[in-house]
Tab-separated table of N, CA and C in Angstrom:
chain	number	residue	atom	x	y	z
A	1	MET	N	59.523	106.432	79.899
A	1	MET	CA	58.602	108.004	79.203
A	1	MET	C	58.826	109.253	77.939
A	2	VAL	N	58.246	109.085	77.181
A	2	VAL	CA	58.958	109.910	76.197
A	2	VAL	C	58.471	111.361	76.570
A	3	ALA	N	59.328	112.698	76.780
A	3	ALA	CA	59.155	113.561	76.895
A	3	ALA	C	59.313	114.470	75.019
A	4	ILE	N	57.754	114.860	75.242
A	4	ILE	CA	57.420	115.768	73.445
A	4	ILE	C	56.978	117.377	73.998
A	5	ASP	N	58.016	117.809	72.799
A	5	ASP	CA	58.233	119.126	72.616
A	5	ASP	C	57.025	119.544	72.319
A	6	ALA	N	56.328	120.671	74.021
A	6	ALA	CA	55.173	121.325	73.474
A	6	ALA	C	55.827	122.437	72.151
A	7	SER	N	56.691	122.527	71.826
A	7	SER	CA	55.655	123.624	70.911
A	7	SER	C	56.165	122.741	69.719
A	8	ALA	N	56.717	121.575	69.398
A	8	ALA	CA	56.529	121.705	68.092
A	8	ALA	C	54.734	121.032	67.508
A	9	LEU	N	54.127	120.827	68.524
A	9	LEU	CA	52.114	120.879	68.796
A	9	LEU	C	51.787	122.148	68.791
A	10	LEU	N	52.601	123.736	68.537
A	10	LEU	CA	51.545	124.682	67.901
A	10	LEU	C	51.675	125.132	67.084
A	11	ARG	N	50.610	124.610	66.310
A	11	ARG	CA	50.865	125.573	64.420
A	11	ARG	C	50.235	126.409	64.844
A	12	PRO	N	50.363	127.217	64.079
A	12	PRO	CA	49.694	129.245	63.057
A	12	PRO	C	48.601	129.038	63.704
A	13	ILE	N	48.035	129.809	64.148
A	13	ILE	CA	46.128	129.732	64.298
A	13	ILE	C	46.618	131.128	63.812
A	14	ILE	N	45.004	131.262	63.440
A	14	ILE	CA	43.685	132.624	63.032
A	14	ILE	C	43.329	133.074	64.246
A	15	ARG	N	43.319	134.382	64.123
A	15	ARG	CA	42.822	135.533	65.397
A	15	ARG	C	42.816	136.129	63.875
A	16	PRO	N	41.379	137.259	65.551
A	16	PRO	CA	41.084	138.954	64.475
A	16	PRO	C	42.734	139.315	65.456
A	17	ALA	N	42.539	140.371	64.785
A	17	ALA	CA	43.856	141.043	64.981
A	17	ALA	C	44.078	142.246	66.162
A	18	THR	N	44.682	142.643	66.840
A	18	THR	CA	44.623	143.498	68.414
A	18	THR	C	45.861	145.033	67.615
A	19	SER	N	45.749	145.559	68.440
A	19	SER	CA	46.471	146.928	67.456
A	19	SER	C	48.011	146.513	67.963
A	20	THR	N	48.389	146.215	69.163
A	20	THR	CA	49.682	144.972	68.735
A	20	THR	C	50.272	144.303	67.533
A	21	ASP	N	50.063	144.256	67.056
A	21	ASP	CA	49.220	143.348	65.948
A	21	ASP	C	49.885	144.125	64.924
A	22	ILE	N	49.620	145.872	64.850
A	22	ILE	CA	49.826	146.697	63.755
A	22	ILE	C	51.159	146.835	62.862
A	23	PRO	N	52.257	147.370	64.283
A	23	PRO	CA	53.655	147.696	63.629
A	23	PRO	C	54.082	145.582	62.742
A	24	ALA	N	53.796	144.758	62.864
A	24	ALA	CA	54.305	143.617	61.696
A	24	ALA	C	53.648	143.421	61.062
A	25	LEU	N	51.671	144.072	60.943
A	25	LEU	CA	51.088	143.890	59.753
A	25	LEU	C	51.495	145.464	59.020
A	26	VAL	N	51.923	146.435	59.421
A	26	VAL	CA	52.829	147.217	58.271
A	26	VAL	C	53.965	147.085	57.552
A	27	ALA	N	54.890	146.131	58.797
A	27	ALA	CA	55.630	145.710	57.969
A	27	ALA	C	55.765	144.449	56.759
A	28	GLN	N	54.921	143.892	56.839
A	28	GLN	CA	54.398	142.747	56.117
A	28	GLN	C	54.302	143.834	54.587
A	29	THR	N	52.956	144.584	54.869
A	29	THR	CA	53.095	145.160	53.578
A	29	THR	C	53.641	145.702	52.766
A	30	ALA	N	55.255	146.663	53.412
A	30	ALA	CA	55.413	147.096	53.208
A	30	ALA	C	56.385	146.143	52.078
A	31	GLU	N	56.593	145.178	52.564
A	31	GLU	CA	57.871	143.982	52.022
A	31	GLU	C	56.973	143.443	50.618
A	32	ILE	N	55.528	143.481	50.992
A	32	ILE	CA	55.103	142.877	50.001
A	32	ILE	C	54.549	144.492	48.625
A	33	GLU	N	54.380	144.814	49.227
A	33	GLU	CA	53.376	145.616	48.774
A	33	GLU	C	54.250	147.121	48.173
A	34	GLY	N	55.595	147.787	48.862
A	34	GLY	CA	56.209	148.904	48.378
A	34	GLY	C	55.160	149.664	48.284
A	35	GLY	N	55.699	151.092	47.428
A	35	GLY	CA	54.764	152.035	47.377
A	35	GLY	C	53.268	152.022	47.627
A	36	ASP	N	52.870	150.616	47.406
A	36	ASP	CA	51.040	150.502	48.392
A	36	ASP	C	50.653	150.439	49.254
A	37	ALA	N	51.345	150.135	50.534
A	37	ALA	CA	51.862	150.398	51.354
A	37	ALA	C	50.096	150.659	52.166
A	38	ARG	N	49.985	150.289	53.020
A	38	ARG	CA	49.468	150.059	54.210
A	38	ARG	C	49.499	151.246	55.464
A	39	ASP	N	49.329	151.624	56.418
A	39	ASP	CA	49.754	152.564	56.781
A	39	ASP	C	49.203	151.990	58.446
A	40	ALA	N	50.250	152.717	59.843
A	40	ALA	CA	49.000	152.185	61.054
A	40	ALA	C	47.897	152.248	61.096
A	41	GLU	N	47.979	153.557	60.432
A	41	GLU	CA	46.587	154.460	60.667
A	41	GLU	C	45.316	153.505	59.971
A	42	TRP	N	46.121	152.666	58.772
A	42	TRP	CA	44.818	152.100	57.887
A	42	TRP	C	44.552	150.908	59.192
A	43	PHE	N	45.573	150.735	59.445
A	43	PHE	CA	45.341	148.910	60.135
A	43	PHE	C	44.313	149.337	61.472
A	44	LEU	N	44.718	150.366	62.273
A	44	LEU	CA	43.626	150.964	62.912
A	44	LEU	C	42.030	151.220	63.086
A	45	SER	N	42.478	151.630	61.820
A	45	SER	CA	41.014	152.193	61.148
A	45	SER	C	39.709	151.183	61.183
A	46	ARG	N	40.484	149.813	60.915
A	46	ARG	CA	39.809	148.698	60.527
A	46	ARG	C	39.912	147.808	61.227
A	47	LEU	N	40.826	147.676	62.988
A	47	LEU	CA	40.940	145.903	63.031
A	47	LEU	C	39.283	145.357	63.791
A	48	ASP	N	38.726	145.617	64.382
A	48	ASP	CA	37.462	144.976	63.459
A	48	ASP	C	37.588	144.284	62.907
A	49	THR	N	38.273	144.291	61.261
A	49	THR	CA	38.128	143.544	59.760
A	49	THR	C	39.365	143.109	59.387
A	50	VAL	N	40.249	142.926	60.223
A	50	VAL	CA	40.925	142.224	60.254
A	50	VAL	C	41.837	140.735	61.153
A	51	LEU	N	41.744	139.445	60.124
A	51	LEU	CA	42.112	138.488	60.641
A	51	LEU	C	44.681	138.119	60.683
A	52	VAL	N	44.868	137.795	61.382
A	52	VAL	CA	46.081	137.568	61.912
A	52	VAL	C	46.522	135.923	61.764
A	53	LEU	N	47.216	135.085	60.718
A	53	LEU	CA	47.951	134.100	61.134
A	53	LEU	C	48.912	134.544	62.652
A	54	VAL	N	48.488	133.875	63.884
A	54	VAL	CA	50.372	133.998	63.809
A	54	VAL	C	50.657	132.437	65.104
A	55	ASP	N	51.957	132.313	64.760
A	55	ASP	CA	52.520	131.790	65.296
A	55	ASP	C	53.252	132.266	67.037
A	56	GLY	N	52.912	132.481	68.438
A	56	GLY	CA	53.239	132.517	69.856
A	56	GLY	C	52.999	133.677	69.066
A	57	ASP	N	54.049	134.831	69.052
A	57	ASP	CA	53.919	135.905	69.285
A	57	ASP	C	53.875	137.150	67.819
A	58	ARG	N	54.288	135.982	67.138
A	58	ARG	CA	55.270	135.903	65.890
A	58	ARG	C	54.208	136.146	64.545
A	59	VAL	N	53.465	137.417	63.581
A	59	VAL	CA	52.505	136.914	62.620
A	59	VAL	C	53.667	136.961	61.677
A	60	LEU	N	52.317	135.609	61.101
A	60	LEU	CA	53.301	135.477	60.218
A	60	LEU	C	52.180	135.456	58.555
A	61	GLY	N	51.101	136.186	58.581
A	61	GLY	CA	49.797	136.960	57.770
A	61	GLY	C	49.042	137.804	58.541
A	62	HIS	N	48.263	137.682	57.055
A	62	HIS	CA	47.076	138.756	57.643
A	62	HIS	C	45.924	139.513	56.436
A	63	THR	N	44.625	138.758	57.378
A	63	THR	CA	43.520	139.439	55.970
A	63	THR	C	42.247	140.103	56.103
A	64	ALA	N	42.237	141.224	55.560
A	64	ALA	CA	41.538	142.293	55.532
A	64	ALA	C	40.588	142.471	54.488
A	65	TRP	N	39.429	143.411	55.248
A	65	TRP	CA	38.128	143.682	54.593
A	65	TRP	C	36.833	144.699	54.986
A	66	SER	N	36.775	145.450	53.819
A	66	SER	CA	35.945	146.209	54.067
A	66	SER	C	34.795	145.975	53.551
A	67	ILE	N	33.419	146.472	54.192
A	67	ILE	CA	31.970	146.136	54.000
A	67	ILE	C	31.380	147.720	53.311
A	68	ASP	N	31.007	147.737	52.145
A	68	ASP	CA	30.686	148.560	51.427
A	68	ASP	C	28.944	149.228	52.233
A	69	PRO	N	28.107	150.052	51.501
A	69	PRO	CA	26.611	150.670	51.157
A	69	PRO	C	26.695	149.475	50.724
A	70	ARG	N	26.554	149.085	50.401
A	70	ARG	CA	25.778	147.736	49.588
A	70	ARG	C	25.249	146.263	50.130
A	71	GLY	N	26.566	146.253	50.640
A	71	GLY	CA	26.388	144.879	50.916
A	71	GLY	C	27.780	143.931	51.024
A	72	TRP	N	28.447	144.688	49.849
A	72	TRP	CA	29.314	144.184	49.761
A	72	TRP	C	31.144	144.178	50.193
A	73	THR	N	31.227	143.163	49.718
A	73	THR	CA	32.792	143.149	50.998
A	73	THR	C	33.878	142.927	50.174
A	74	TRP	N	34.923	144.258	50.572
A	74	TRP	CA	35.976	144.076	49.559
A	74	TRP	C	36.973	143.658	50.447
A	75	TRP	N	37.406	142.740	49.577
A	75	TRP	CA	38.488	142.164	50.010
A	75	TRP	C	39.725	142.857	49.494
A	76	ASP	N	40.193	143.412	51.134
A	76	ASP	CA	41.526	144.512	51.156
A	76	ASP	C	42.900	144.348	50.855
A	77	GLN	N	43.060	143.537	51.321
A	77	GLN	CA	44.546	142.281	51.145
A	77	GLN	C	44.427	140.790	51.989
A	78	THR	N	45.173	139.848	51.023
A	78	THR	CA	45.930	139.065	52.106
A	78	THR	C	47.305	138.799	51.971
A	79	VAL	N	48.289	138.887	52.948
A	79	VAL	CA	49.861	138.704	52.930
A	79	VAL	C	50.437	137.157	54.044
A	80	VAL	N	50.471	136.420	53.655
A	80	VAL	CA	51.689	135.289	54.488
A	80	VAL	C	53.500	136.077	53.796
A	81	ALA	N	53.053	135.845	55.160
A	81	ALA	CA	55.367	135.809	55.329
A	81	ALA	C	55.576	134.525	54.769
A	82	ALA	N	57.076	134.849	53.741
A	82	ALA	CA	57.468	133.710	52.362
A	82	ALA	C	57.726	132.576	53.134
A	83	GLU	N	58.124	132.128	54.553
A	83	GLU	CA	58.812	131.612	55.627
A	83	GLU	C	56.784	130.204	55.639
A	84	VAL	N	55.897	130.898	55.454
A	84	VAL	CA	54.861	129.537	55.216
A	84	VAL	C	54.168	130.299	53.632
A	85	ARG	N	54.717	130.511	53.116
A	85	ARG	CA	53.581	130.431	51.561
A	85	ARG	C	53.872	129.373	51.059
A	86	GLY	N	52.826	128.105	50.632
A	86	GLY	CA	52.873	127.305	49.522
A	86	GLY	C	52.245	125.964	50.583
A	87	GLN	N	51.653	126.584	51.407
A	87	GLN	CA	50.960	126.377	53.029
A	87	GLN	C	49.945	125.953	53.105
A	88	GLY	N	49.060	126.807	51.935
A	88	GLY	CA	47.327	126.716	52.357
A	88	GLY	C	47.053	127.999	53.516
A	89	TRP	N	47.574	128.988	53.833
A	89	TRP	CA	47.207	129.690	55.080
A	89	TRP	C	47.121	130.985	54.465
A	90	GLY	N	47.098	131.018	52.169
A	90	GLY	CA	46.485	132.641	52.248
A	90	GLY	C	44.935	132.000	52.445
A	91	GLY	N	44.832	131.050	52.036
A	91	GLY	CA	43.234	130.170	50.888
A	91	GLY	C	42.877	130.112	53.049
A	92	ARG	N	43.364	129.513	53.946
A	92	ARG	CA	42.907	129.699	54.968
A	92	ARG	C	42.259	131.125	55.821
A	93	LEU	N	43.140	132.074	55.430
A	93	LEU	CA	42.859	132.775	55.610
A	93	LEU	C	41.816	133.447	55.085
A	94	MET	N	41.295	133.530	53.788
A	94	MET	CA	40.521	134.185	53.349
A	94	MET	C	39.498	133.440	53.703
A	95	GLU	N	39.731	131.994	53.688
A	95	GLU	CA	37.970	131.165	53.919
A	95	GLU	C	37.979	131.872	55.321
A	96	ALA	N	38.312	131.837	55.761
A	96	ALA	CA	38.238	132.992	57.920
A	96	ALA	C	37.227	133.983	57.500
A	97	ARG	N	38.081	134.778	56.848
A	97	ARG	CA	37.396	135.638	56.371
A	97	ARG	C	35.914	136.062	55.804
A	98	ASP	N	35.580	134.890	55.217
A	98	ASP	CA	34.246	134.459	54.378
A	98	ASP	C	33.231	134.536	55.307
A	99	THR	N	33.548	133.967	56.548
A	99	THR	CA	32.489	133.523	57.587
A	99	THR	C	32.359	134.754	58.489
A	100	GLN	N	33.071	135.503	58.081
A	100	GLN	CA	32.012	136.802	59.011
A	100	GLN	C	32.279	138.276	58.013
A	101	THR	N	31.602	137.777	56.533
A	101	THR	CA	30.893	138.563	55.523
A	101	THR	C	29.772	137.520	55.494
A	102	SER	N	28.907	139.000	54.625
A	102	SER	CA	28.178	137.654	52.747
A	102	SER	C	27.836	138.323	51.749
A	103	GLY	N	27.155	137.776	50.525
A	103	GLY	CA	27.605	138.277	50.007
A	103	GLY	C	27.944	138.402	48.849
A	104	LEU	N	29.102	139.421	47.952
A	104	LEU	CA	29.327	139.529	46.531
A	104	LEU	C	30.675	139.789	47.490
A	105	ILE	N	31.723	139.244	46.757
A	105	ILE	CA	32.876	139.887	47.044
A	105	ILE	C	33.881	139.911	46.492
A	106	LEU	N	34.072	140.970	45.913
A	106	LEU	CA	35.523	141.899	45.440
A	106	LEU	C	36.853	142.533	46.283
A	107	GLY	N	37.428	142.378	44.432
A	107	GLY	CA	39.093	142.652	46.075
A	107	GLY	C	40.102	142.796	44.213
A	108	ALA	N	41.215	143.285	44.433
A	108	ALA	CA	42.059	143.118	43.021
A	108	ALA	C	43.389	142.490	43.691
A	109	CYS	N	44.566	142.138	42.602
A	109	CYS	CA	45.666	141.599	42.400
A	109	CYS	C	46.336	141.843	41.808
A	110	ARG	N	47.940	142.131	41.535
A	110	ARG	CA	48.528	141.812	40.699
A	110	ARG	C	48.300	141.242	39.667
A	111	GLU	N	48.069	141.854	39.010
A	111	GLU	CA	48.059	140.335	36.798
A	111	GLU	C	49.541	139.599	37.089
A	112	ASP	N	50.272	139.817	37.381
A	112	ASP	CA	50.922	139.345	38.070
A	112	ASP	C	52.153	138.329	39.128
A	113	ASN	N	50.641	138.718	40.387
A	113	ASN	CA	51.148	137.973	41.257
A	113	ASN	C	50.163	136.409	41.095
A	114	ILE	N	51.117	135.577	40.317
A	114	ILE	CA	51.029	134.422	40.224
A	114	ILE	C	49.671	133.316	41.061
A	115	PRO	N	50.789	133.266	42.841
A	115	PRO	CA	50.752	132.886	43.768
A	115	PRO	C	48.941	132.754	43.929
A	116	MET	N	48.848	134.224	43.744
A	116	MET	CA	47.091	135.331	43.945
A	116	MET	C	46.255	135.241	43.536
A	117	VAL	N	46.809	134.680	41.998
A	117	VAL	CA	45.535	134.287	41.047
A	117	VAL	C	44.990	132.318	40.992
A	118	ARG	N	45.887	132.468	40.556
A	118	ARG	CA	45.796	131.282	40.881
A	118	ARG	C	45.120	130.044	42.568
A	119	LEU	N	45.527	131.600	43.086
A	119	LEU	CA	44.592	130.778	44.266
A	119	LEU	C	42.582	131.570	44.479
A	120	LEU	N	42.551	132.649	43.663
A	120	LEU	CA	40.989	132.718	43.560
A	120	LEU	C	40.738	132.051	43.475
A	121	THR	N	41.167	130.851	41.361
A	121	THR	CA	40.580	130.835	41.013
A	121	THR	C	40.347	129.002	41.790
A	122	ARG	N	41.602	129.098	42.511
A	122	ARG	CA	41.212	127.820	43.377
A	122	ARG	C	39.294	127.969	43.917
A	123	LEU	N	39.103	129.299	44.648
A	123	LEU	CA	38.432	129.485	45.469
A	123	LEU	C	37.345	130.361	44.828
A	124	GLY	N	37.684	130.044	43.709
A	124	GLY	CA	35.495	130.522	42.672
A	124	GLY	C	35.848	132.249	42.795
A	125	PHE	N	36.979	132.310	42.330
A	125	PHE	CA	36.958	133.932	41.715
A	125	PHE	C	36.601	134.196	40.732
A	126	HIS	N	36.535	135.078	40.065
A	126	HIS	CA	36.430	135.565	38.465
A	126	HIS	C	36.749	136.674	38.298
A	127	ILE	N	37.712	136.586	36.815
A	127	ILE	CA	38.004	137.556	36.840
A	127	ILE	C	36.916	138.743	36.040
A	128	CYS	N	36.903	139.744	36.573
A	128	CYS	CA	35.627	140.739	35.930
A	128	CYS	C	36.414	142.181	35.281
A	129	GLN	N	36.854	142.924	35.111
A	129	GLN	CA	37.867	144.024	35.136
A	129	GLN	C	39.691	143.883	34.756
A	130	ARG	N	39.626	144.260	34.136
A	130	ARG	CA	41.348	144.684	34.365
A	130	ARG	C	41.859	146.344	33.862
A	131	ILE	N	41.969	146.395	34.947
A	131	ILE	CA	42.622	147.859	35.600
A	131	ILE	C	43.577	148.556	35.287
A	132	PRO	N	44.095	148.708	33.849
A	132	PRO	CA	45.710	149.403	33.870
A	132	PRO	C	45.777	150.583	34.173
A	133	ASN	N	46.881	150.146	34.719
A	133	ASN	CA	48.142	150.973	35.329
A	133	ASN	C	47.378	150.907	37.762
A	134	GLY	N	46.587	149.936	37.516
A	134	GLY	CA	45.925	149.195	39.365
A	134	GLY	C	46.847	149.647	40.460
A	135	TYR	N	48.118	149.464	39.700
A	135	TYR	CA	48.939	149.800	41.013
A	135	TYR	C	49.915	150.009	40.955
A	136	THR	N	51.297	150.863	41.220
A	136	THR	CA	51.976	151.957	40.897
A	136	THR	C	53.047	151.079	39.994
A	137	THR	N	52.583	149.671	40.130
A	137	THR	CA	53.941	148.635	39.957
A	137	THR	C	53.487	147.676	38.685
A	138	GLY	N	51.954	148.352	38.060
A	138	GLY	CA	51.369	148.088	36.491
A	138	GLY	C	50.075	147.474	37.268
A	139	GLU	N	49.617	146.950	36.310
A	139	GLU	CA	48.207	146.301	35.418
A	139	GLU	C	47.297	145.515	36.703
A	140	ALA	N	46.312	145.728	37.390
A	140	ALA	CA	45.379	144.997	38.520
A	140	ALA	C	44.219	144.737	37.844
A	141	LEU	N	44.347	142.405	39.114
A	141	LEU	CA	43.331	142.449	37.651
A	141	LEU	C	41.701	142.410	39.396
A	142	LEU	N	40.263	142.670	38.853
A	142	LEU	CA	39.029	143.192	39.783
A	142	LEU	C	38.385	141.381	39.894
A	143	TRP	N	39.153	140.720	40.963
A	143	TRP	CA	38.046	139.932	40.453
A	143	TRP	C	37.120	140.216	42.102
A	144	ALA	N	35.747	138.928	41.368
A	144	ALA	CA	34.686	139.004	41.931
A	144	ALA	C	34.480	137.676	42.313
A	145	ARG	N	33.466	136.715	43.195
A	145	ARG	CA	33.187	135.869	43.410
A	145	ARG	C	31.360	135.590	44.604
A	146	ARG	N	30.703	135.282	44.656
A	146	ARG	CA	29.394	134.998	45.760
A	146	ARG	C	29.847	133.863	47.364
A	147	HIS	N	28.955	134.304	47.973
A	147	HIS	CA	30.022	133.158	48.744
A	147	HIS	C	29.414	131.371	48.480
A	148	ALA	N	30.137	130.932	48.772
A	148	ALA	CA	29.700	129.253	48.763
A	148	ALA	C	28.205	128.656	48.949
A	149	TRP	N	27.230	129.905	49.488
A	149	TRP	CA	25.803	129.341	50.105
A	149	TRP	C	25.226	129.971	49.012
A	150	GLU	N	25.611	130.692	47.949
A	150	GLU	CA	24.263	131.516	47.890
A	150	GLU	C	24.833	131.916	45.766
A	151	ARG	N	25.251	131.021	46.022
A	151	ARG	CA	26.094	130.886	44.494
A	151	ARG	C	25.186	129.514	43.272
């Protein structure tokens, strides 16, 4: 009989965030966004609109959003750890978010964030506005898209 290491069968999963995830979320955001990072209070106030990518007890990524009074989804943040970038997890996080929302989806990213620009283009987003000094590090691009079933 061949022994199988069960840990090799476990893949990262996407699930709703919990309060125990907050320290990892804050650390991920600080690593990626520096001065634009979200703090623990920000995440705690919106746990119902944060999904995390986890492998066991390690948070490897997350996506966060909010819904405005018009029903539009504002994608606030999608972050994936360096060790799993380029494997499609950012897109899967955003697609998982889409199952929880409807209508117009809007969000911004830095103009020089080429991986995110490519991902948003692949997911059908379009640049609708350029915002000079939208981030402390420079220009922001505002992206928009309707859900696939509403296009």
